[in-house]
Tab-separated table of C-alpha atoms in Angstrom:
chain	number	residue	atom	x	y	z
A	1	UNK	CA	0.000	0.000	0.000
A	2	UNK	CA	1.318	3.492	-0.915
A	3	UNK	CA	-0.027	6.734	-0.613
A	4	UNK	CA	-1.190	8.971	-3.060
A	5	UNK	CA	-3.155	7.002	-5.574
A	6	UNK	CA	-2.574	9.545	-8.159
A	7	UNK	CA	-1.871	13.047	-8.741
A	8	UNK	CA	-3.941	15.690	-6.232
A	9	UNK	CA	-5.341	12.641	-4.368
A	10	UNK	CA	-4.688	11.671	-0.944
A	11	UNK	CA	-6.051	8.244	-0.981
A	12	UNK	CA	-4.100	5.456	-1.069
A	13	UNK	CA	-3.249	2.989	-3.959
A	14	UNK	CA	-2.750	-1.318	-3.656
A	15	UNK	CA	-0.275	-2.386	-5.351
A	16	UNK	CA	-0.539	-6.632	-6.735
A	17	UNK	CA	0.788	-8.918	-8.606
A	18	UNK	CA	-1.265	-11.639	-9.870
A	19	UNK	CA	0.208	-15.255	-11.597
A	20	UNK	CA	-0.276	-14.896	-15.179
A	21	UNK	CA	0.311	-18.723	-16.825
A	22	UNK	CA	2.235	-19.435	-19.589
A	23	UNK	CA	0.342	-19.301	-23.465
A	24	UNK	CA	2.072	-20.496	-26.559
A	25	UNK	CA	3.968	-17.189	-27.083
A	26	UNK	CA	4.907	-16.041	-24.118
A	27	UNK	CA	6.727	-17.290	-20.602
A	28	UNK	CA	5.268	-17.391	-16.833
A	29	UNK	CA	5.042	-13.683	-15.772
A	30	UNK	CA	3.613	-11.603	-13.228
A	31	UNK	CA	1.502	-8.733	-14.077
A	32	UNK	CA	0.986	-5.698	-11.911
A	33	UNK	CA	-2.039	-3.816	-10.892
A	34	UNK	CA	-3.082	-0.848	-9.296
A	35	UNK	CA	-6.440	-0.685	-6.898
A	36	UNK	CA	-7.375	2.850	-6.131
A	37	UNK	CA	-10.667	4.644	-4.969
A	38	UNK	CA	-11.358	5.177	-9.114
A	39	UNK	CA	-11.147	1.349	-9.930
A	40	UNK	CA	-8.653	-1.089	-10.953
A	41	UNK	CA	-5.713	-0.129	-13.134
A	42	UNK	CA	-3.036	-2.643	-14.831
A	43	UNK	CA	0.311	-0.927	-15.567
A	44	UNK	CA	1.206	-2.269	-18.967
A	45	UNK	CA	4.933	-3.480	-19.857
A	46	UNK	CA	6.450	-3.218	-23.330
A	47	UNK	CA	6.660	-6.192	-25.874
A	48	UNK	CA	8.448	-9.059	-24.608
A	49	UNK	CA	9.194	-7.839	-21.309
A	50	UNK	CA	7.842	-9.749	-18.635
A	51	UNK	CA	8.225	-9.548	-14.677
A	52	UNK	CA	9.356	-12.254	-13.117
A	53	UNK	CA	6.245	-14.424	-11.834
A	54	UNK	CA	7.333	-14.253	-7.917
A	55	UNK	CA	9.534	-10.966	-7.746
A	56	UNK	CA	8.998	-8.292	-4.583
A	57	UNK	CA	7.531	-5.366	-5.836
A	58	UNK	CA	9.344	-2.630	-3.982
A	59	UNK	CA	7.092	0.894	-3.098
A	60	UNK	CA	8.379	4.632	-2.362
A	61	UNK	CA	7.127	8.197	-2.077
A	62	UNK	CA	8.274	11.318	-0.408
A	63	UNK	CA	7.327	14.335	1.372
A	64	UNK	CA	4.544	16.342	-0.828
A	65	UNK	CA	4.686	13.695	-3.714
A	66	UNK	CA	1.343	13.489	-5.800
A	67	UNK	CA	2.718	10.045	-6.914
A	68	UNK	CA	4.281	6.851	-5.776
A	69	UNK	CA	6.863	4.895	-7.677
A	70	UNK	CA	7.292	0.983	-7.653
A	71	UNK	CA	10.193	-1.497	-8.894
A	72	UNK	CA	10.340	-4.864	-9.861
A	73	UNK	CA	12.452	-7.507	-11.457
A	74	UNK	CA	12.054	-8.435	-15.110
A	75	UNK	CA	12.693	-12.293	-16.156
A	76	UNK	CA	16.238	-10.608	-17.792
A	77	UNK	CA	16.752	-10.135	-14.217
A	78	UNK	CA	16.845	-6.370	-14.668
A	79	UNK	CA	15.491	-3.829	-12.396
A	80	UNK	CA	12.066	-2.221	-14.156
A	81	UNK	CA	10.336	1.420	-12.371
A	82	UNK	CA	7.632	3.035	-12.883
A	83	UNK	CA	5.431	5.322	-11.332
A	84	UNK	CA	1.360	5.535	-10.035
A	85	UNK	CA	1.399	8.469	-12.288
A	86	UNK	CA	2.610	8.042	-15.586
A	87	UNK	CA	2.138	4.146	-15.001
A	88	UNK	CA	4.564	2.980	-17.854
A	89	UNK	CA	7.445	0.246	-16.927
A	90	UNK	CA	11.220	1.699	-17.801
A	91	UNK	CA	13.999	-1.470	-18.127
A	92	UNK	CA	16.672	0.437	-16.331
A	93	UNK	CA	19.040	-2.362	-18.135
A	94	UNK	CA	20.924	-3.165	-14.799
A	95	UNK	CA	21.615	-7.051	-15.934
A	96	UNK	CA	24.301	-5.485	-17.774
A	97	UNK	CA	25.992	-5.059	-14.980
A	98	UNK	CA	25.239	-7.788	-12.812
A	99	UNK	CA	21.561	-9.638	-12.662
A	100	UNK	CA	19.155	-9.099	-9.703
A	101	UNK	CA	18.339	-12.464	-7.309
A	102	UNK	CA	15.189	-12.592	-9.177
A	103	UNK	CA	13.234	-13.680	-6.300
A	104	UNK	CA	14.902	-12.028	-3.489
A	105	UNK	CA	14.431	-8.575	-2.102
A	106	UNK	CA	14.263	-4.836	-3.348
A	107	UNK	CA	14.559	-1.383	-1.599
A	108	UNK	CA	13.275	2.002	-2.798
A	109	UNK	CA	14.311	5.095	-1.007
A	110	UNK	CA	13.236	8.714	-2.865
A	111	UNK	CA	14.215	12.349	-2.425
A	112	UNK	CA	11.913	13.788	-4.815
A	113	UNK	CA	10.630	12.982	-7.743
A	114	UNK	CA	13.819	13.721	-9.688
A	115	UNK	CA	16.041	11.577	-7.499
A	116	UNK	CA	15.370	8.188	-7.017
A	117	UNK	CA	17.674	5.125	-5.786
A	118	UNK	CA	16.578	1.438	-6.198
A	119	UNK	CA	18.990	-0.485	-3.795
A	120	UNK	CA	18.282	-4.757	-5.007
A	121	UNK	CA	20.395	-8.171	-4.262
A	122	UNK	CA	23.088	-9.484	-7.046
A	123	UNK	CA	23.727	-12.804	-8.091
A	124	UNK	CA	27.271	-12.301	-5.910
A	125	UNK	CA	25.156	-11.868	-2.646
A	126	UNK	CA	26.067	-8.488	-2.319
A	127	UNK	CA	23.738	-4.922	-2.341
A	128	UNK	CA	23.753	-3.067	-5.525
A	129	UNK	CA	22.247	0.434	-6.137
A	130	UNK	CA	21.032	2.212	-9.330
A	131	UNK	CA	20.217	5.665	-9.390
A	132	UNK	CA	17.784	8.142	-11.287
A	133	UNK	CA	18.522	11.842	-10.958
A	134	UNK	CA	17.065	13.317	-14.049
A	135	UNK	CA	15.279	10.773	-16.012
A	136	UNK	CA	18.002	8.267	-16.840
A	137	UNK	CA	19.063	5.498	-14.473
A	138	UNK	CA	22.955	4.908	-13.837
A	139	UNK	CA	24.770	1.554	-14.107
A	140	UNK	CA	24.394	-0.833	-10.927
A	141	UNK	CA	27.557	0.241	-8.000
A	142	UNK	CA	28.137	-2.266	-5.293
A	143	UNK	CA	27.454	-0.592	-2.199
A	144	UNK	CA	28.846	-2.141	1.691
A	145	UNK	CA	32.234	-2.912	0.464
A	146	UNK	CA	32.905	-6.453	1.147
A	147	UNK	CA	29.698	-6.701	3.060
A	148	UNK	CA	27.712	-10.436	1.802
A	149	UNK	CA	24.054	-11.162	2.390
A	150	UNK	CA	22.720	-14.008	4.004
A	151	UNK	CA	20.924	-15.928	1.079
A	152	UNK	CA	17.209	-15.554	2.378
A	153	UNK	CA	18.016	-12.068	3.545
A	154	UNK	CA	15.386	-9.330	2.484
A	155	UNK	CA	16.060	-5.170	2.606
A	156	UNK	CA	14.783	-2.031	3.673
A	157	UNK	CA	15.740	1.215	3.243
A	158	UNK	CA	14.832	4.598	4.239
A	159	UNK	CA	15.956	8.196	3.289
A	160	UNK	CA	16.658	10.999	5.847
A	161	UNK	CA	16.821	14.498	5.832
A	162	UNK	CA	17.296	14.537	2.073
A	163	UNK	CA	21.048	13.575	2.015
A	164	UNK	CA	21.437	10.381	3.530
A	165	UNK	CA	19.911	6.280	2.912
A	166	UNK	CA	20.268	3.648	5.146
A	167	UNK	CA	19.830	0.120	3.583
A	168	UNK	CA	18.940	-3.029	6.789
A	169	UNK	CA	19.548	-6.588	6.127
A	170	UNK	CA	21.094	-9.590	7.185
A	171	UNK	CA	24.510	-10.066	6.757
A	172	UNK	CA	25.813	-14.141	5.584
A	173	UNK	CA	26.366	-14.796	9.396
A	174	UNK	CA	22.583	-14.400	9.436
A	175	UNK	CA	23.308	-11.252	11.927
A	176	UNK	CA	21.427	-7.639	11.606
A	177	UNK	CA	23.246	-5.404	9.307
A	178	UNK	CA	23.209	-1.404	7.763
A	179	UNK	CA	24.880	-0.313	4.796
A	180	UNK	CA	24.388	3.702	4.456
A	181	UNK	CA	25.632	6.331	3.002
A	182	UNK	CA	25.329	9.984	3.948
A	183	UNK	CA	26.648	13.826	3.598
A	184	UNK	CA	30.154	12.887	4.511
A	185	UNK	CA	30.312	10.393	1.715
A	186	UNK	CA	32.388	11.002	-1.076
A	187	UNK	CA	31.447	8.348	-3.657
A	188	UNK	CA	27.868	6.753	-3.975
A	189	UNK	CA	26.419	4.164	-2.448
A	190	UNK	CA	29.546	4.136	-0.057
A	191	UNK	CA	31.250	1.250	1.092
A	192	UNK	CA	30.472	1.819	4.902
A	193	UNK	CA	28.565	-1.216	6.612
A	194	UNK	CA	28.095	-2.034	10.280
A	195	UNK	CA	26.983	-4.781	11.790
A	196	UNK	CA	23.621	-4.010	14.321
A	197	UNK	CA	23.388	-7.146	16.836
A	198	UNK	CA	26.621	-8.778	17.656
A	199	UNK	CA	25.057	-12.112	18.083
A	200	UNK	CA	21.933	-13.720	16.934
A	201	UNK	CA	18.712	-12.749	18.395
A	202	UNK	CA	15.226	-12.917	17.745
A	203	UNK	CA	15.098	-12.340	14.131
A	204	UNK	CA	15.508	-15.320	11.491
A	205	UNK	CA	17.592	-14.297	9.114
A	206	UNK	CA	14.631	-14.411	6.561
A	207	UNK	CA	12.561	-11.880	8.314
A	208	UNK	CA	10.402	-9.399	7.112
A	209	UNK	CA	12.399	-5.865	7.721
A	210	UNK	CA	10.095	-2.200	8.089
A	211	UNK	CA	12.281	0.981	8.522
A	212	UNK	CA	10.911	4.480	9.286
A	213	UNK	CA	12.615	7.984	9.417
């Protein structure tokens, strides 16, 4: 669920994706809908680009937004966006780089609507981070340094103050992990990575993860 539903409305909007089965043409994809107070709305994809039937579907807005923006994972394994507003997928072609776990998780953290970070899971087990700050999307960087995910770890990330995300996970030790960066960093995503709870606790190292700012 993500608030607003569209431009100039404060309801909000429910995001789904529903099985589609395969037909003779094309493969096992998931398509993705929008429920709003006006009705039901699919967001379309372009020719022969298909999500991947059981990828997260990752949600962010920001202060004052008349819009929310979504990402998902393609069957190429590439990152796709798009927004509650202009509802049109963009292939940010990130599987150049290195190819999203296409089942494990995404993180969206926003500034405005003009600066947008998608932080996802690679193949290698470590976070990567694309980046949107006029339209275009920049290549996939590696951000924690050598940090290394536990392999059912999920993410969560939140933005604060305008100049700073912090991405939570679980690092291969199965142990509560951050990866941030912030105003003092010099490159982006940064490299810096700390690890939250010493020993394990409570939380599997598949659990769910929620972050406010």
């Amino acid at each position: 669920v993500a608030p607003p539903s569209s431009p100039g409305s404060p309801d909000s909007v429910i995001v789904e994706g529903k099985f589609t089965t395969r037909t003779a043409a094309d493969p096992p994809q998931m398509t993705v809908d929008m429920t709003q107070p006006g009705g039901h709305v699919n967001i379309p994809l372009l020719p022969a680009q298909y999500v991947e039937p059981d990828a997260p579907i990752a949600v962010a807005t920001f202060p004052g937004a008349q819009q929310s923006n979504f990402a998902t994972v393609l069957t190429t394994g590439d990152i796709a966006t798009c927004d509650s507003a202009g509802r049109t997928w963009l292939n940010t072609g990130s599987s150049s780089t290195i190819q999203a776990r296409r089942l494990r998780s995404l993180a969206f953290a926003t500034f405005s609507a003009t600066d947008l970070q998608v932080f996802f899971v690679g193949q290698d087990r470590a976070i990567w981070a694309i980046r949107s700050t006029g339209g275009t999307w920049s290549a996939p960087a590696q951000m924690g340094g050598g940090l290394r995910l536990h392999p059912s770890a999920l993410l969560a990330a939140t933005s604060r103050a305008g100049n700073s995300v912090d991405v939570f996970t679980f690092n291969d030790s199965g142990l509560l992990t951050t990866s941030w960066w912030g105003s003092a960093s010099t490159t982006w995503p940064d490299s810096n990575s700390q690890v939250l709870d010493p020993s394990p606790g409570l939380l599997l190292p598949m659990s769910a993860l929620a972050v406010v700012s």
